[in-house]
Amino acid sequence: MLTPNSEQELAEAIASTARPLRIQGGGTRPIGHAVDGDTLSTAGLSGITLYEPGALTIVARSGTPLAEIESALASENQRLPFEPMDHRSLLGTEGTPTIGGVVAANVSGSRRIQAGACRDSLIGVRFVDGQGSIIKNGGRVMKNVTGYDLVKLMAGAHGTLGVLSEVSFKVLPATDRTGVLFIDGLSVADATVAMSRALVSPFEVSGAAHAPKGVDGHAVTMIRIEGFDASVSYRSEKLRALLQEFGETLVETDPDRNRARWAWVRDATLLGDHDGDVWRISAKPTDAPAIVARLEGATCLLDWGGGLIWAGVAADQDVRVAIDGIAGHATLIRGSDETKDRFGVLHPEIATLARLAEGLRHQFDPKRVLNPGLMG
């Protein structure tokens, strides 16, 4: 295993190799095809290099544990806006999630519907391309837009265009209180209507999820509100009135319970023990009922008001047939190597996008040494 301890060592390791490299942060997200090559770990590139709470900015090396970032922010009553998901329960992995891994996979949690994705909070990157060149892009503040597109490009590239060495984020203040509204027993269709109604209301919903079969075996719909204490109380009551036609609504304000319950949604814990394949489907929330109906017998969890569907299905089942004719895409998150080879991991790209992606890979990694074939 290659374990560089500095950006320069990282650049030298990539420049000198002729073999494929399997890029690894904390090893908690083995999504995609297996890469047959030498493992290059970024764990040695660790540490927060700059934190300015007053400027709402934090900069850290890519191998820095996510927990270290969140602890530093919590000490100043701040947080990463996009609420990154922890894949360990879903994928059955151990290890330590790193901030570079979060960026590489553009990992975004339930708050994405309000705060945007990981890439929307990312304001700067340093990385090494497939030729060993060190590239810096972006800056510490949003006004510095030099190379802004490259910053976005690295988020979600899964290490195929470059190996991140340092990342910079815009952060936000943490909230004083969280309130979660629970509605039991709704169908997927009714839950989607209720969540949509809440999301388009003026009450600033930061999470909307539905499990057709929750931890107690019954359907549950969850809608989250965050903010100042008095504001959360006011908005919770207004939302209860708005959604009264859907049945009795309970409001939970205990912070520990709400944190645990929303982590269950964010991390798709429901599917951790599923015996089969797991797919991630993105579509319009209004199409969620039709998709779930087509996935008869699947274990599903809806987040983002129905715009994100986690689906646990039987092994070797092509979920993409469920969205045939529906605008959206399906990614195989967990499955056997045979299933990945048969269906592919990513949703097939249209020809124009495929040519663009191939051109980018050729430009940034002409030797094809960075995670080759990972997302094929």
Tab-separated table of C-alpha atoms in Angstrom:
chain	number	residue	atom	x	y	z
A	1	MET	CA	0.000	0.000	0.000
A	2	LEU	CA	1.218	3.484	-0.867
A	3	THR	CA	0.776	5.866	2.084
A	4	PRO	CA	2.092	9.337	1.256
A	5	ASN	CA	2.352	11.736	4.187
A	6	SER	CA	2.508	14.968	2.188
A	7	GLU	CA	1.152	16.412	-1.007
A	8	GLN	CA	4.606	16.229	-2.576
A	9	GLU	CA	4.918	12.540	-1.717
A	10	LEU	CA	1.477	11.994	-3.213
A	11	ALA	CA	2.528	13.702	-6.437
A	12	GLU	CA	5.718	11.656	-6.638
A	13	ALA	CA	3.854	8.390	-6.047
A	14	ILE	CA	1.415	9.090	-8.882
A	15	ALA	CA	4.047	10.452	-11.279
A	16	SER	CA	6.285	7.410	-10.852
A	17	THR	CA	3.675	4.675	-11.216
A	18	ALA	CA	2.880	2.736	-14.347
A	19	ARG	CA	0.328	0.531	-12.604
A	20	PRO	CA	-3.310	1.303	-11.859
A	21	LEU	CA	-3.960	2.845	-8.462
A	22	ARG	CA	-6.889	2.080	-6.192
A	23	ILE	CA	-7.499	5.354	-4.380
A	24	GLN	CA	-8.681	4.948	-0.791
A	25	GLY	CA	-9.544	7.376	1.995
A	26	GLY	CA	-10.975	5.679	5.063
A	27	GLY	CA	-12.137	2.608	3.147
A	28	THR	CA	-15.775	3.002	4.174
A	29	ARG	CA	-17.330	3.482	0.701
A	30	PRO	CA	-16.324	0.647	-1.666
A	31	ILE	CA	-18.875	1.720	-4.271
A	32	GLY	CA	-18.247	0.719	-7.863
A	33	HIS	CA	-16.238	-1.983	-9.592
A	34	ALA	CA	-13.169	-3.437	-7.924
A	35	VAL	CA	-9.953	-1.807	-9.119
A	36	ASP	CA	-7.096	-4.202	-9.812
A	37	GLY	CA	-4.085	-2.158	-8.790
A	38	ASP	CA	-1.931	-0.859	-5.965
A	39	THR	CA	-3.800	0.780	-3.100
A	40	LEU	CA	-2.956	4.437	-2.526
A	41	SER	CA	-4.225	5.661	0.844
A	42	THR	CA	-4.695	9.336	1.671
A	43	ALA	CA	-4.930	8.619	5.415
A	44	GLY	CA	-1.490	10.167	5.956
A	45	LEU	CA	-2.701	13.508	4.591
A	46	SER	CA	-4.514	14.484	7.753
A	47	GLY	CA	-5.198	17.580	9.791
A	48	ILE	CA	-7.153	20.838	9.761
A	49	THR	CA	-4.914	23.475	8.201
A	50	LEU	CA	-7.168	26.499	8.684
A	51	TYR	CA	-10.338	27.174	10.599
A	52	GLU	CA	-11.782	30.682	10.777
A	53	PRO	CA	-15.144	30.507	12.560
A	54	GLY	CA	-15.787	34.185	11.973
A	55	ALA	CA	-15.344	33.723	8.225
A	56	LEU	CA	-17.365	30.473	8.251
A	57	THR	CA	-14.483	28.695	6.540
A	58	ILE	CA	-12.580	25.485	7.231
A	59	VAL	CA	-9.682	23.934	5.283
A	60	ALA	CA	-8.419	20.395	5.885
A	61	ARG	CA	-6.212	17.778	4.288
A	62	SER	CA	-8.132	15.074	2.484
A	63	GLY	CA	-7.343	12.232	4.890
A	64	THR	CA	-8.700	14.093	7.900
A	65	PRO	CA	-11.377	12.018	9.656
A	66	LEU	CA	-14.842	13.485	9.167
A	67	ALA	CA	-15.404	13.155	12.924
A	68	GLU	CA	-12.458	15.496	13.560
A	69	ILE	CA	-13.954	18.094	11.230
A	70	GLU	CA	-17.378	17.847	12.857
A	71	SER	CA	-15.890	18.036	16.366
A	72	ALA	CA	-13.952	21.192	15.532
A	73	LEU	CA	-17.042	22.793	14.054
A	74	ALA	CA	-19.234	21.747	16.984
A	75	SER	CA	-16.839	23.446	19.403
A	76	GLU	CA	-17.758	26.716	17.679
A	77	ASN	CA	-21.444	25.818	17.297
A	78	GLN	CA	-21.055	25.340	13.547
A	79	ARG	CA	-21.595	22.470	11.105
A	80	LEU	CA	-21.193	21.253	7.539
A	81	PRO	CA	-24.459	22.332	5.879
A	82	PHE	CA	-24.958	19.220	3.749
A	83	GLU	CA	-25.082	16.630	6.560
A	84	PRO	CA	-22.786	13.948	5.028
A	85	MET	CA	-24.017	10.366	5.064
A	86	ASP	CA	-22.106	7.578	6.814
A	87	HIS	CA	-22.160	4.506	4.525
A	88	ARG	CA	-20.788	2.000	7.028
A	89	SER	CA	-24.092	0.535	8.197
A	90	LEU	CA	-25.402	0.264	4.634
A	91	LEU	CA	-22.260	-1.258	3.125
A	92	GLY	CA	-21.139	-3.271	6.140
A	93	THR	CA	-17.745	-1.599	6.257
A	94	GLU	CA	-15.505	-0.416	9.055
A	95	GLY	CA	-12.751	2.159	8.899
A	96	THR	CA	-13.007	5.918	9.378
A	97	PRO	CA	-14.830	8.235	6.958
A	98	THR	CA	-12.566	11.023	5.708
A	99	ILE	CA	-13.393	14.466	4.418
A	100	GLY	CA	-11.673	13.674	1.110
A	101	GLY	CA	-13.863	10.614	0.661
A	102	VAL	CA	-16.930	12.749	1.316
A	103	VAL	CA	-15.908	15.132	-1.467
A	104	ALA	CA	-14.813	12.418	-3.893
A	105	ALA	CA	-18.257	10.813	-3.687
A	106	ASN	CA	-20.150	14.107	-3.268
A	107	VAL	CA	-21.752	12.576	-0.180
A	108	SER	CA	-24.819	14.576	0.800
A	109	GLY	CA	-27.426	13.795	3.421
A	110	SER	CA	-31.046	14.614	4.148
A	111	ARG	CA	-30.461	18.372	4.445
A	112	ARG	CA	-29.575	18.591	0.773
A	113	ILE	CA	-33.132	19.698	0.003
A	114	GLN	CA	-32.456	22.868	1.999
A	115	ALA	CA	-28.687	23.434	2.038
A	116	GLY	CA	-27.590	21.848	-1.223
A	117	ALA	CA	-25.094	19.072	-1.893
A	118	CYS	CA	-21.507	18.676	-0.746
A	119	ARG	CA	-20.280	20.398	-3.919
A	120	ASP	CA	-22.385	23.457	-3.091
A	121	SER	CA	-20.443	24.018	0.147
A	122	LEU	CA	-17.062	23.175	-1.390
A	123	ILE	CA	-15.134	26.350	-2.216
A	124	GLY	CA	-11.605	25.119	-2.894
A	125	VAL	CA	-9.550	22.009	-3.641
A	126	ARG	CA	-5.963	20.948	-4.044
A	127	PHE	CA	-5.387	17.697	-5.908
A	128	VAL	CA	-2.839	15.694	-7.888
A	129	ASP	CA	-3.803	14.615	-11.390
A	130	GLY	CA	-2.879	11.363	-13.120
A	131	GLN	CA	0.457	12.767	-14.307
A	132	GLY	CA	1.572	13.815	-10.829
A	133	SER	CA	0.883	17.532	-11.276
A	134	ILE	CA	-0.337	19.468	-8.222
A	135	ILE	CA	-3.356	21.632	-9.001
A	136	LYS	CA	-5.026	24.245	-6.804
A	137	ASN	CA	-8.476	25.497	-7.616
A	138	GLY	CA	-10.877	27.861	-5.908
A	139	GLY	CA	-10.271	29.764	-2.718
A	140	ARG	CA	-11.315	30.298	0.850
A	141	VAL	CA	-14.327	32.487	0.073
A	142	MET	CA	-17.142	32.131	-2.412
A	143	LYS	CA	-16.147	35.350	-4.185
A	144	ASN	CA	-12.966	33.722	-5.461
A	145	VAL	CA	-14.389	32.017	-8.549
A	146	THR	CA	-11.111	31.271	-10.335
A	147	GLY	CA	-11.468	27.748	-11.737
A	148	TYR	CA	-14.780	27.354	-9.934
A	149	ASP	CA	-15.924	24.639	-12.324
A	150	LEU	CA	-12.959	22.454	-11.388
A	151	VAL	CA	-13.977	22.628	-7.739
A	152	LYS	CA	-17.386	21.296	-8.694
A	153	LEU	CA	-15.887	18.726	-11.035
A	154	MET	CA	-13.831	17.045	-8.319
A	155	ALA	CA	-16.904	16.538	-6.135
A	156	GLY	CA	-18.323	13.213	-7.239
A	157	ALA	CA	-15.422	12.216	-9.509
A	158	HIS	CA	-14.585	9.284	-7.196
A	159	GLY	CA	-10.859	9.855	-7.571
A	160	THR	CA	-10.890	9.192	-11.312
A	161	LEU	CA	-9.681	12.675	-12.319
A	162	GLY	CA	-7.326	13.431	-9.462
A	163	VAL	CA	-6.453	12.543	-5.885
A	164	LEU	CA	-7.562	15.209	-3.443
A	165	SER	CA	-4.943	16.507	-1.042
A	166	GLU	CA	-6.824	19.408	0.570
A	167	VAL	CA	-10.398	20.729	0.582
A	168	SER	CA	-12.003	24.003	1.689
A	169	PHE	CA	-15.590	24.461	2.825
A	170	LYS	CA	-18.074	27.142	3.618
A	171	VAL	CA	-19.754	26.191	6.912
A	172	LEU	CA	-22.857	27.427	8.706
A	173	PRO	CA	-23.947	28.001	12.311
A	174	ALA	CA	-25.557	25.039	14.032
A	175	THR	CA	-29.212	25.266	15.042
A	176	ASP	CA	-30.552	25.590	18.570
A	177	ARG	CA	-33.364	23.095	18.279
A	178	THR	CA	-34.812	20.392	16.063
A	179	GLY	CA	-38.436	19.351	15.786
A	180	VAL	CA	-39.566	16.271	13.864
A	181	LEU	CA	-43.182	15.707	12.860
A	182	PHE	CA	-44.265	12.069	12.599
A	183	ILE	CA	-47.291	10.804	10.672
A	184	ASP	CA	-48.021	7.075	10.816
A	185	GLY	CA	-49.656	4.829	8.270
A	186	LEU	CA	-49.540	6.879	5.083
A	187	SER	CA	-49.300	5.256	1.679
A	188	VAL	CA	-46.346	6.252	-0.490
A	189	ALA	CA	-48.669	8.382	-2.622
A	190	ASP	CA	-50.142	10.240	0.369
A	191	ALA	CA	-46.743	10.608	2.016
A	192	THR	CA	-45.327	12.154	-1.141
A	193	VAL	CA	-48.155	14.688	-1.240
A	194	ALA	CA	-47.691	15.506	2.456
A	195	MET	CA	-43.926	15.938	2.111
A	196	SER	CA	-44.316	18.090	-0.996
A	197	ARG	CA	-46.838	20.274	0.766
A	198	ALA	CA	-44.456	20.736	3.689
A	199	LEU	CA	-41.491	21.467	1.430
A	200	VAL	CA	-43.252	24.196	-0.552
A	201	SER	CA	-44.610	25.796	2.619
A	202	PRO	CA	-42.892	28.873	4.131
A	203	PHE	CA	-41.835	26.860	7.215
A	204	GLU	CA	-38.280	25.980	6.092
A	205	VAL	CA	-38.310	22.195	6.237
A	206	SER	CA	-34.786	20.694	6.397
A	207	GLY	CA	-35.737	17.042	5.985
A	208	ALA	CA	-38.641	15.022	4.592
A	209	ALA	CA	-38.554	11.227	4.516
A	210	HIS	CA	-40.904	8.250	4.333
A	211	ALA	CA	-40.417	4.570	5.123
A	212	PRO	CA	-43.218	2.285	3.863
A	213	LYS	CA	-42.065	-0.085	6.595
A	214	GLY	CA	-40.277	1.574	9.515
A	215	VAL	CA	-38.460	0.040	12.463
A	216	ASP	CA	-41.769	-1.101	13.990
A	217	GLY	CA	-43.022	-2.543	10.711
A	218	HIS	CA	-45.457	0.301	10.035
A	219	ALA	CA	-45.258	3.139	7.532
A	220	VAL	CA	-43.884	6.385	8.949
A	221	THR	CA	-43.432	9.852	7.452
A	222	MET	CA	-40.915	12.237	9.031
A	223	ILE	CA	-40.625	15.984	8.475
A	224	ARG	CA	-37.844	17.968	10.148
A	225	ILE	CA	-37.658	21.625	11.173
A	226	GLU	CA	-34.547	23.290	12.617
A	227	GLY	CA	-33.805	26.709	14.062
A	228	PHE	CA	-34.319	28.852	17.140
A	229	ASP	CA	-36.437	27.366	19.904
A	230	ALA	CA	-39.444	29.660	19.536
A	231	SER	CA	-39.315	29.455	15.750
A	232	VAL	CA	-39.306	25.647	15.748
A	233	SER	CA	-42.316	25.582	18.072
A	234	TYR	CA	-44.228	28.053	15.923
A	235	ARG	CA	-43.429	26.360	12.610
A	236	SER	CA	-44.162	22.885	13.997
A	237	GLU	CA	-47.658	23.924	14.996
A	238	LYS	CA	-48.252	25.600	11.655
A	239	LEU	CA	-47.138	22.468	9.830
A	240	ARG	CA	-49.379	20.294	11.998
A	241	ALA	CA	-52.319	22.409	10.947
A	242	LEU	CA	-51.258	22.320	7.311
A	243	LEU	CA	-51.032	18.507	7.332
A	244	GLN	CA	-53.992	17.698	9.549
A	245	GLU	CA	-55.907	15.978	6.732
A	246	PHE	CA	-53.250	13.239	6.685
A	247	GLY	CA	-54.016	12.141	10.232
A	248	GLU	CA	-52.639	12.638	13.713
A	249	THR	CA	-49.236	14.296	13.766
A	250	LEU	CA	-46.812	13.897	16.657
A	251	VAL	CA	-43.934	16.322	17.244
A	252	GLU	CA	-40.687	15.088	18.784
A	253	THR	CA	-38.262	17.679	20.210
A	254	ASP	CA	-35.872	15.487	22.222
A	255	PRO	CA	-32.473	16.210	20.606
A	256	ASP	CA	-30.957	12.748	21.146
A	257	ARG	CA	-33.986	10.935	19.748
A	258	ASN	CA	-34.216	13.239	16.767
A	259	ARG	CA	-30.504	12.900	16.061
A	260	ALA	CA	-30.711	9.098	16.150
A	261	ARG	CA	-33.881	8.896	14.094
A	262	TRP	CA	-32.585	11.189	11.407
A	263	ALA	CA	-29.252	9.382	11.265
A	264	TRP	CA	-31.343	6.275	10.564
A	265	VAL	CA	-32.797	8.059	7.530
A	266	ARG	CA	-29.609	9.770	6.402
A	267	ASP	CA	-27.518	6.589	6.530
A	268	ALA	CA	-30.218	4.310	5.025
A	269	THR	CA	-29.789	2.069	8.062
A	270	LEU	CA	-33.039	0.303	7.176
A	271	LEU	CA	-31.235	-1.431	4.310
A	272	GLY	CA	-28.103	-2.395	6.210
A	273	ASP	CA	-29.360	-5.927	6.878
A	274	HIS	CA	-31.115	-6.340	3.533
A	275	ASP	CA	-30.223	-9.658	1.923
A	276	GLY	CA	-29.812	-8.599	-1.686
A	277	ASP	CA	-28.749	-5.645	-3.795
A	278	VAL	CA	-29.194	-1.979	-2.880
A	279	TRP	CA	-29.865	0.737	-5.456
A	280	ARG	CA	-30.026	4.506	-5.161
A	281	ILE	CA	-32.670	6.108	-7.390
A	282	SER	CA	-32.971	9.834	-8.081
A	283	ALA	CA	-36.180	11.078	-9.672
A	284	LYS	CA	-38.868	13.707	-9.306
A	285	PRO	CA	-40.673	13.326	-5.957
A	286	THR	CA	-44.000	13.108	-7.796
A	287	ASP	CA	-42.727	9.988	-9.591
A	288	ALA	CA	-41.789	8.194	-6.354
A	289	PRO	CA	-45.158	6.383	-5.924
A	290	ALA	CA	-44.983	4.934	-9.442
A	291	ILE	CA	-41.379	3.795	-8.972
A	292	VAL	CA	-42.060	2.125	-5.616
A	293	ALA	CA	-45.125	0.413	-7.074
A	294	ARG	CA	-43.019	-1.012	-9.899
A	295	LEU	CA	-40.496	-2.301	-7.330
A	296	GLU	CA	-43.034	-4.685	-5.850
A	297	GLY	CA	-41.583	-6.543	-2.869
A	298	ALA	CA	-38.624	-4.197	-2.493
A	299	THR	CA	-37.580	-2.611	0.791
A	300	CYS	CA	-37.688	1.124	0.129
A	301	LEU	CA	-36.790	4.308	1.962
A	302	LEU	CA	-37.639	7.747	0.569
A	303	ASP	CA	-35.593	10.836	1.392
A	304	TRP	CA	-35.501	14.363	-0.067
A	305	GLY	CA	-39.299	14.428	-0.113
A	306	GLY	CA	-39.307	11.397	-2.424
A	307	GLY	CA	-36.588	12.644	-4.768
A	308	LEU	CA	-34.184	10.018	-3.421
A	309	ILE	CA	-35.269	6.388	-3.160
A	310	TRP	CA	-33.125	3.721	-1.530
A	311	ALA	CA	-34.292	0.336	-2.804
A	312	GLY	CA	-33.308	-3.076	-1.495
A	313	VAL	CA	-34.187	-5.732	-4.073
A	314	ALA	CA	-33.454	-9.360	-4.817
A	315	ALA	CA	-29.940	-10.116	-6.003
A	316	ASP	CA	-29.301	-9.645	-9.708
A	317	GLN	CA	-32.424	-7.557	-10.340
A	318	ASP	CA	-32.123	-4.658	-12.799
A	319	VAL	CA	-33.850	-1.785	-11.034
A	320	ARG	CA	-33.486	0.475	-14.048
A	321	VAL	CA	-36.487	-1.182	-15.634
A	322	ALA	CA	-38.524	0.406	-12.812
A	323	ILE	CA	-37.738	3.880	-14.089
A	324	ASP	CA	-38.064	3.076	-17.771
A	325	GLY	CA	-39.888	6.058	-19.224
A	326	ILE	CA	-39.425	8.105	-16.052
A	327	ALA	CA	-36.849	10.896	-15.886
A	328	GLY	CA	-34.197	9.918	-13.370
A	329	HIS	CA	-31.254	7.625	-12.802
A	330	ALA	CA	-30.397	4.555	-10.728
A	331	THR	CA	-26.989	3.686	-9.244
A	332	LEU	CA	-26.054	0.230	-7.992
A	333	ILE	CA	-24.659	0.931	-4.528
A	334	ARG	CA	-24.288	-2.598	-3.187
A	335	GLY	CA	-24.217	-5.804	-5.193
A	336	SER	CA	-22.022	-8.677	-6.303
A	337	ASP	CA	-19.263	-8.224	-8.855
A	338	GLU	CA	-21.369	-10.254	-11.284
A	339	THR	CA	-24.322	-7.889	-10.850
A	340	LYS	CA	-22.091	-4.852	-11.338
A	341	ASP	CA	-20.611	-6.346	-14.502
A	342	ARG	CA	-24.055	-7.206	-15.854
A	343	PHE	CA	-25.854	-3.911	-15.201
A	344	GLY	CA	-23.066	-1.417	-14.636
A	345	VAL	CA	-22.798	0.777	-11.552
A	346	LEU	CA	-23.767	4.165	-12.956
A	347	HIS	CA	-26.839	4.853	-15.032
A	348	PRO	CA	-25.894	4.713	-18.735
A	349	GLU	CA	-24.917	8.141	-20.029
A	350	ILE	CA	-26.221	9.670	-23.209
A	351	ALA	CA	-23.611	9.754	-25.969
A	352	THR	CA	-22.799	13.461	-25.569
A	353	LEU	CA	-22.103	13.159	-21.850
A	354	ALA	CA	-20.119	9.953	-22.352
A	355	ARG	CA	-17.816	11.715	-24.831
A	356	LEU	CA	-17.405	14.650	-22.463
A	357	ALA	CA	-16.534	12.353	-19.547
A	358	GLU	CA	-14.040	10.444	-21.661
A	359	GLY	CA	-12.415	13.693	-22.729
A	360	LEU	CA	-12.041	14.815	-19.129
A	361	ARG	CA	-10.495	11.506	-18.106
A	362	HIS	CA	-8.034	11.744	-20.987
A	363	GLN	CA	-7.059	15.272	-19.995
A	364	PHE	CA	-6.625	14.648	-16.282
A	365	ASP	CA	-5.440	11.039	-16.344
A	366	PRO	CA	-3.925	10.163	-19.732
A	367	LYS	CA	-2.055	7.179	-18.226
A	368	ARG	CA	-5.358	5.753	-16.885
A	369	VAL	CA	-3.889	5.037	-13.460
A	370	LEU	CA	-6.506	6.645	-11.193
A	371	ASN	CA	-9.271	4.193	-10.218
A	372	PRO	CA	-9.599	2.858	-13.795
A	373	GLY	CA	-12.937	1.182	-14.421
A	374	LEU	CA	-14.272	2.022	-10.943
A	375	MET	CA	-17.524	3.575	-12.116
A	376	GLY	CA	-17.845	1.781	-15.449
